[in-house]
PDB file of C-alpha atoms in Angstrom:
ATOM      1  CA  MET N   1     116.111  -6.912  84.376  1.00  0.00           C
ATOM      2  CA  LYS N   2     113.409  -6.531  86.988  1.00  0.00           C
ATOM      3  CA  ILE N   3     113.899  -6.637  90.699  1.00  0.00           C
ATOM      4  CA  LYS N   4     111.449  -6.667  93.484  1.00  0.00           C
ATOM      5  CA  VAL N   5     112.213  -6.581  97.059  1.00  0.00           C
ATOM      6  CA  GLY N   6     109.626  -8.119  99.632  1.00  0.00           C
ATOM      7  CA  PHE N   7     109.131  -8.273 103.722  1.00  0.00           C
ATOM      8  CA  GLY N   8     107.680 -10.996 105.645  1.00  0.00           C
ATOM      9  CA  PHE N   9     106.719 -11.153 109.196  1.00  0.00           C
ATOM     10  CA  ASP N  10     106.050 -14.292 111.307  1.00  0.00           C
ATOM     11  CA  VAL N  11     105.533 -14.685 115.503  1.00  0.00           C
ATOM     12  CA  HIS N  12     103.987 -17.758 116.895  1.00  0.00           C
ATOM     13  CA  GLN N  13     103.557 -18.342 120.569  1.00  0.00           C
ATOM     14  CA  LEU N  14     105.687 -20.565 122.753  1.00  0.00           C
ATOM     15  CA  LYS N  15     103.799 -23.295 124.652  1.00  0.00           C
ATOM     16  CA  ASP N  16     105.759 -26.150 126.880  1.00  0.00           C
ATOM     17  CA  ASN N  17     106.509 -29.556 125.654  1.00  0.00           C
ATOM     18  CA  HIS N  18     105.882 -28.758 122.261  1.00  0.00           C
ATOM     19  CA  PRO N  19     108.229 -29.437 119.287  1.00  0.00           C
ATOM     20  CA  PHE N  20     110.435 -26.593 117.904  1.00  0.00           C
ATOM     21  CA  VAL N  21     110.716 -26.632 114.093  1.00  0.00           C
ATOM     22  CA  ILE N  22     112.833 -23.231 113.009  1.00  0.00           C
ATOM     23  CA  GLY N  23     114.172 -23.308 109.221  1.00  0.00           C
ATOM     24  CA  GLY N  24     113.258 -26.503 109.063  1.00  0.00           C
ATOM     25  CA  VAL N  25     115.716 -27.913 111.710  1.00  0.00           C
ATOM     26  CA  ASN N  26     113.766 -29.253 115.538  1.00  0.00           C
ATOM     27  CA  LEU N  27     115.488 -27.553 118.281  1.00  0.00           C
ATOM     28  CA  GLU N  28     115.540 -29.300 121.750  1.00  0.00           C
ATOM     29  CA  HIS N  29     113.436 -27.232 124.115  1.00  0.00           C
ATOM     30  CA  HIS N  30     110.925 -27.037 126.877  1.00  0.00           C
ATOM     31  CA  LYS N  31     108.896 -24.989 124.515  1.00  0.00           C
ATOM     32  CA  GLY N  32     107.989 -24.744 121.080  1.00  0.00           C
ATOM     33  CA  ALA N  33     106.334 -22.560 118.548  1.00  0.00           C
ATOM     34  CA  PHE N  34     102.392 -23.228 118.237  1.00  0.00           C
ATOM     35  CA  GLY N  35     100.737 -23.657 115.236  1.00  0.00           C
ATOM     36  CA  HIS N  36      98.204 -24.791 112.127  1.00  0.00           C
ATOM     37  CA  SER N  37     101.382 -26.521 109.680  1.00  0.00           C
ATOM     38  CA  ASP N  38     105.129 -26.901 112.168  1.00  0.00           C
ATOM     39  CA  ALA N  39     104.564 -23.392 112.716  1.00  0.00           C
ATOM     40  CA  ASP N  40     108.474 -22.806 111.516  1.00  0.00           C
ATOM     41  CA  VAL N  41     108.185 -19.228 112.680  1.00  0.00           C
ATOM     42  CA  LEU N  42     111.518 -18.274 109.892  1.00  0.00           C
ATOM     43  CA  LEU N  43     110.346 -19.976 106.943  1.00  0.00           C
ATOM     44  CA  HIS N  44     106.811 -18.496 107.447  1.00  0.00           C
ATOM     45  CA  ALA N  45     108.797 -15.100 107.326  1.00  0.00           C
ATOM     46  CA  ILE N  46     110.976 -16.163 104.515  1.00  0.00           C
ATOM     47  CA  CYS N  47     107.412 -17.332 102.469  1.00  0.00           C
ATOM     48  CA  ASP N  48     105.780 -13.886 102.641  1.00  0.00           C
ATOM     49  CA  ALA N  49     108.671 -12.076 101.690  1.00  0.00           C
ATOM     50  CA  LEU N  50     109.072 -14.065  98.551  1.00  0.00           C
ATOM     51  CA  LEU N  51     104.944 -14.024  97.728  1.00  0.00           C
ATOM     52  CA  GLY N  52     104.636 -10.261  99.082  1.00  0.00           C
ATOM     53  CA  ALA N  53     107.862  -9.189  96.916  1.00  0.00           C
ATOM     54  CA  ALA N  54     105.629 -10.832  93.414  1.00  0.00           C
ATOM     55  CA  ASN N  55     102.693  -9.276  94.487  1.00  0.00           C
ATOM     56  CA  LEU N  56     101.088 -12.591  94.993  1.00  0.00           C
ATOM     57  CA  ARG N  57      99.793 -11.762  98.870  1.00  0.00           C
ATOM     58  CA  ASP N  58     100.269 -13.522 101.779  1.00  0.00           C
ATOM     59  CA  ILE N  59     101.108 -17.243 102.818  1.00  0.00           C
ATOM     60  CA  GLY N  60      97.579 -17.549 104.563  1.00  0.00           C
ATOM     61  CA  PHE N  61      95.989 -16.523 101.571  1.00  0.00           C
ATOM     62  CA  HIS N  62      97.736 -19.567  99.838  1.00  0.00           C
ATOM     63  CA  PHE N  63      97.752 -22.036 102.994  1.00  0.00           C
ATOM     64  CA  LYS N  64      94.816 -21.340 105.113  1.00  0.00           C
ATOM     65  CA  ASN N  65      95.261 -22.030 109.083  1.00  0.00           C
ATOM     66  CA  THR N  66      91.050 -23.181 108.477  1.00  0.00           C
ATOM     67  CA  ASP N  67      92.498 -25.886 105.775  1.00  0.00           C
ATOM     68  CA  PRO N  68      92.962 -29.414 106.921  1.00  0.00           C
ATOM     69  CA  GLN N  69      95.434 -30.184 104.380  1.00  0.00           C
ATOM     70  CA  TRP N  70      98.181 -27.696 105.930  1.00  0.00           C
ATOM     71  CA  LYS N  71      97.016 -29.307 109.452  1.00  0.00           C
ATOM     72  CA  GLY N  72     100.175 -30.250 111.007  1.00  0.00           C
ATOM     73  CA  ILE N  73     102.656 -30.054 107.725  1.00  0.00           C
ATOM     74  CA  SER N  74     106.518 -29.028 107.708  1.00  0.00           C
ATOM     75  CA  SER N  75     106.779 -25.275 106.244  1.00  0.00           C
ATOM     76  CA  VAL N  76     109.394 -26.417 103.975  1.00  0.00           C
ATOM     77  CA  ILE N  77     106.993 -28.114 101.783  1.00  0.00           C
ATOM     78  CA  LEU N  78     105.244 -24.685 102.377  1.00  0.00           C
ATOM     79  CA  LEU N  79     108.162 -22.935 100.904  1.00  0.00           C
ATOM     80  CA  LYS N  80     108.651 -25.016  98.268  1.00  0.00           C
ATOM     81  CA  GLU N  81     104.864 -24.500  97.297  1.00  0.00           C
ATOM     82  CA  SER N  82     105.570 -20.882  97.612  1.00  0.00           C
ATOM     83  CA  VAL N  83     108.459 -20.424  95.169  1.00  0.00           C
ATOM     84  CA  LYS N  84     106.868 -22.548  92.532  1.00  0.00           C
ATOM     85  CA  LEU N  85     104.382 -19.534  92.810  1.00  0.00           C
ATOM     86  CA  LEU N  86     107.078 -17.573  91.870  1.00  0.00           C
ATOM     87  CA  SER N  87     108.530 -19.434  89.025  1.00  0.00           C
ATOM     88  CA  GLU N  88     105.216 -19.810  87.397  1.00  0.00           C
ATOM     89  CA  LYS N  89     105.228 -15.633  87.402  1.00  0.00           C
ATOM     90  CA  GLY N  90     108.984 -15.970  86.143  1.00  0.00           C
ATOM     91  CA  TRP N  91     110.562 -14.643  89.158  1.00  0.00           C
ATOM     92  CA  GLU N  92     113.955 -15.730  90.634  1.00  0.00           C
ATOM     93  CA  ILE N  93     115.783 -15.161  94.129  1.00  0.00           C
ATOM     94  CA  GLY N  94     118.223 -13.226  94.403  1.00  0.00           C
ATOM     95  CA  ASN N  95     119.128 -13.586  98.468  1.00  0.00           C
ATOM     96  CA  ILE N  96     116.682 -13.750 101.973  1.00  0.00           C
ATOM     97  CA  ASP N  97     118.094 -11.933 105.209  1.00  0.00           C
ATOM     98  CA  ALA N  98     116.096 -13.232 108.106  1.00  0.00           C
ATOM     99  CA  MET N  99     115.823 -12.208 111.595  1.00  0.00           C
ATOM    100  CA  LEU N 100     114.761 -14.814 114.373  1.00  0.00           C
ATOM    101  CA  CYS N 101     113.895 -13.021 117.887  1.00  0.00           C
ATOM    102  CA  LEU N 102     113.806 -15.462 120.760  1.00  0.00           C
ATOM    103  CA  GLU N 103     115.479 -15.593 123.774  1.00  0.00           C
ATOM    104  CA  ALA N 104     115.986 -19.527 123.720  1.00  0.00           C
ATOM    105  CA  PRO N 105     117.497 -22.023 123.071  1.00  0.00           C
ATOM    106  CA  LYS N 106     120.276 -20.036 121.350  1.00  0.00           C
ATOM    107  CA  ILE N 107     119.941 -20.461 116.916  1.00  0.00           C
ATOM    108  CA  ASN N 108     123.825 -20.040 115.673  1.00  0.00           C
ATOM    109  CA  PRO N 109     124.491 -23.432 116.083  1.00  0.00           C
ATOM    110  CA  HIS N 110     121.789 -24.211 114.030  1.00  0.00           C
ATOM    111  CA  ILE N 111     122.166 -21.730 111.149  1.00  0.00           C
ATOM    112  CA  PRO N 112     124.679 -23.880 108.553  1.00  0.00           C
ATOM    113  CA  GLU N 113     121.950 -26.489 109.070  1.00  0.00           C
ATOM    114  CA  MET N 114     118.775 -23.907 108.442  1.00  0.00           C
ATOM    115  CA  GLN N 115     120.372 -22.388 105.574  1.00  0.00           C
ATOM    116  CA  LYS N 116     121.355 -25.645 104.054  1.00  0.00           C
ATOM    117  CA  ASN N 117     117.725 -26.879 104.254  1.00  0.00           C
ATOM    118  CA  ILE N 118     116.169 -23.571 102.888  1.00  0.00           C
ATOM    119  CA  ALA N 119     118.931 -23.663  99.570  1.00  0.00           C
ATOM    120  CA  GLU N 120     117.848 -27.274  98.568  1.00  0.00           C
ATOM    121  CA  ALA N 121     113.964 -25.909  99.558  1.00  0.00           C
ATOM    122  CA  ILE N 122     114.181 -23.003  97.033  1.00  0.00           C
ATOM    123  CA  ASP N 123     116.921 -24.567  94.688  1.00  0.00           C
ATOM    124  CA  ILE N 124     119.597 -21.483  95.769  1.00  0.00           C
ATOM    125  CA  SER N 125     123.249 -20.919  97.315  1.00  0.00           C
ATOM    126  CA  ILE N 126     123.562 -20.622 100.801  1.00  0.00           C
ATOM    127  CA  ASP N 127     126.042 -17.658  99.913  1.00  0.00           C
ATOM    128  CA  ASP N 128     122.796 -16.104  99.800  1.00  0.00           C
ATOM    129  CA  ILE N 129     120.751 -16.749 102.647  1.00  0.00           C
ATOM    130  CA  SER N 130     121.628 -14.653 106.004  1.00  0.00           C
ATOM    131  CA  ILE N 131     120.162 -16.145 109.093  1.00  0.00           C
ATOM    132  CA  LYS N 132     120.634 -14.084 111.852  1.00  0.00           C
ATOM    133  CA  ALA N 133     119.344 -14.230 115.462  1.00  0.00           C
ATOM    134  CA  THR N 134     119.002 -11.824 118.638  1.00  0.00           C
ATOM    135  CA  THR N 135     117.419 -11.654 121.925  1.00  0.00           C
ATOM    136  CA  ASN N 136     114.737  -9.329 123.089  1.00  0.00           C
ATOM    137  CA  GLU N 137     116.520  -8.835 126.549  1.00  0.00           C
ATOM    138  CA  GLN N 138     113.927 -10.471 128.555  1.00  0.00           C
ATOM    139  CA  MET N 139     111.551  -7.843 127.723  1.00  0.00           C
ATOM    140  CA  GLY N 140     108.196  -7.938 126.455  1.00  0.00           C
ATOM    141  CA  PHE N 141     106.100 -11.488 125.494  1.00  0.00           C
ATOM    142  CA  ILE N 142     109.909 -12.386 123.722  1.00  0.00           C
ATOM    143  CA  GLY N 143     111.523 -12.007 126.689  1.00  0.00           C
ATOM    144  CA  ARG N 144     109.072 -14.028 128.790  1.00  0.00           C
ATOM    145  CA  GLU N 145     109.134 -17.036 126.178  1.00  0.00           C
ATOM    146  CA  GLU N 146     105.839 -16.571 125.385  1.00  0.00           C
ATOM    147  CA  GLY N 147     106.843 -16.209 121.662  1.00  0.00           C
ATOM    148  CA  VAL N 148     109.211 -16.373 118.860  1.00  0.00           C
ATOM    149  CA  VAL N 149     109.438 -13.599 116.072  1.00  0.00           C
ATOM    150  CA  ALA N 150     110.898 -13.766 112.365  1.00  0.00           C
ATOM    151  CA  TYR N 151     111.423 -11.217 110.264  1.00  0.00           C
ATOM    152  CA  ALA N 152     112.910 -11.537 106.537  1.00  0.00           C
ATOM    153  CA  VAL N 153     113.781  -9.539 103.878  1.00  0.00           C
ATOM    154  CA  CYS N 154     114.358 -11.019  99.854  1.00  0.00           C
ATOM    155  CA  LEU N 155     115.361  -9.714  96.339  1.00  0.00           C
ATOM    156  CA  ILE N 156     113.316 -11.514  93.431  1.00  0.00           C
ATOM    157  CA  GLN N 157     114.308 -10.784  89.926  1.00  0.00           C
ATOM    158  CA  LYS N 158     113.337 -11.692  86.233  1.00  0.00           C
ATOM    159  CA  GLY N 159     114.280 -11.154  82.743  1.00  0.00           C
TER     160      GLY N 159
END
């Protein structure tokens, strides 16, 4: 059996009175992530981890932020498309471990729904999806609520 590990990172600006989608969940907050798609920082980091592990480049290569096809699209669709690319190469997902870094809102109450959304999108067990969150202790652009960051690692396998 062959296994590979991937790492993903994503960051998005936060803007007042903008939708805030993380892990396919719409969060109530006075600010939201801004980007070409729905700016779901968590799913973007997971896509990059998966694509990188399979040596399939990154999310920007496959879903360009200049392509109107992807404008405002749900990142759940981008995740499904990324998994399809892996499947075409014979890869299966073992697990995902992700970390969000933002000051607010609190993420912990939303983690089960995020895990459910991801598990359904990529057809793996919720038990194979770990999501954690931390603040930046009010330091830097994250601490000033100017941006949100996500990191993800994954294990993929074949044969």
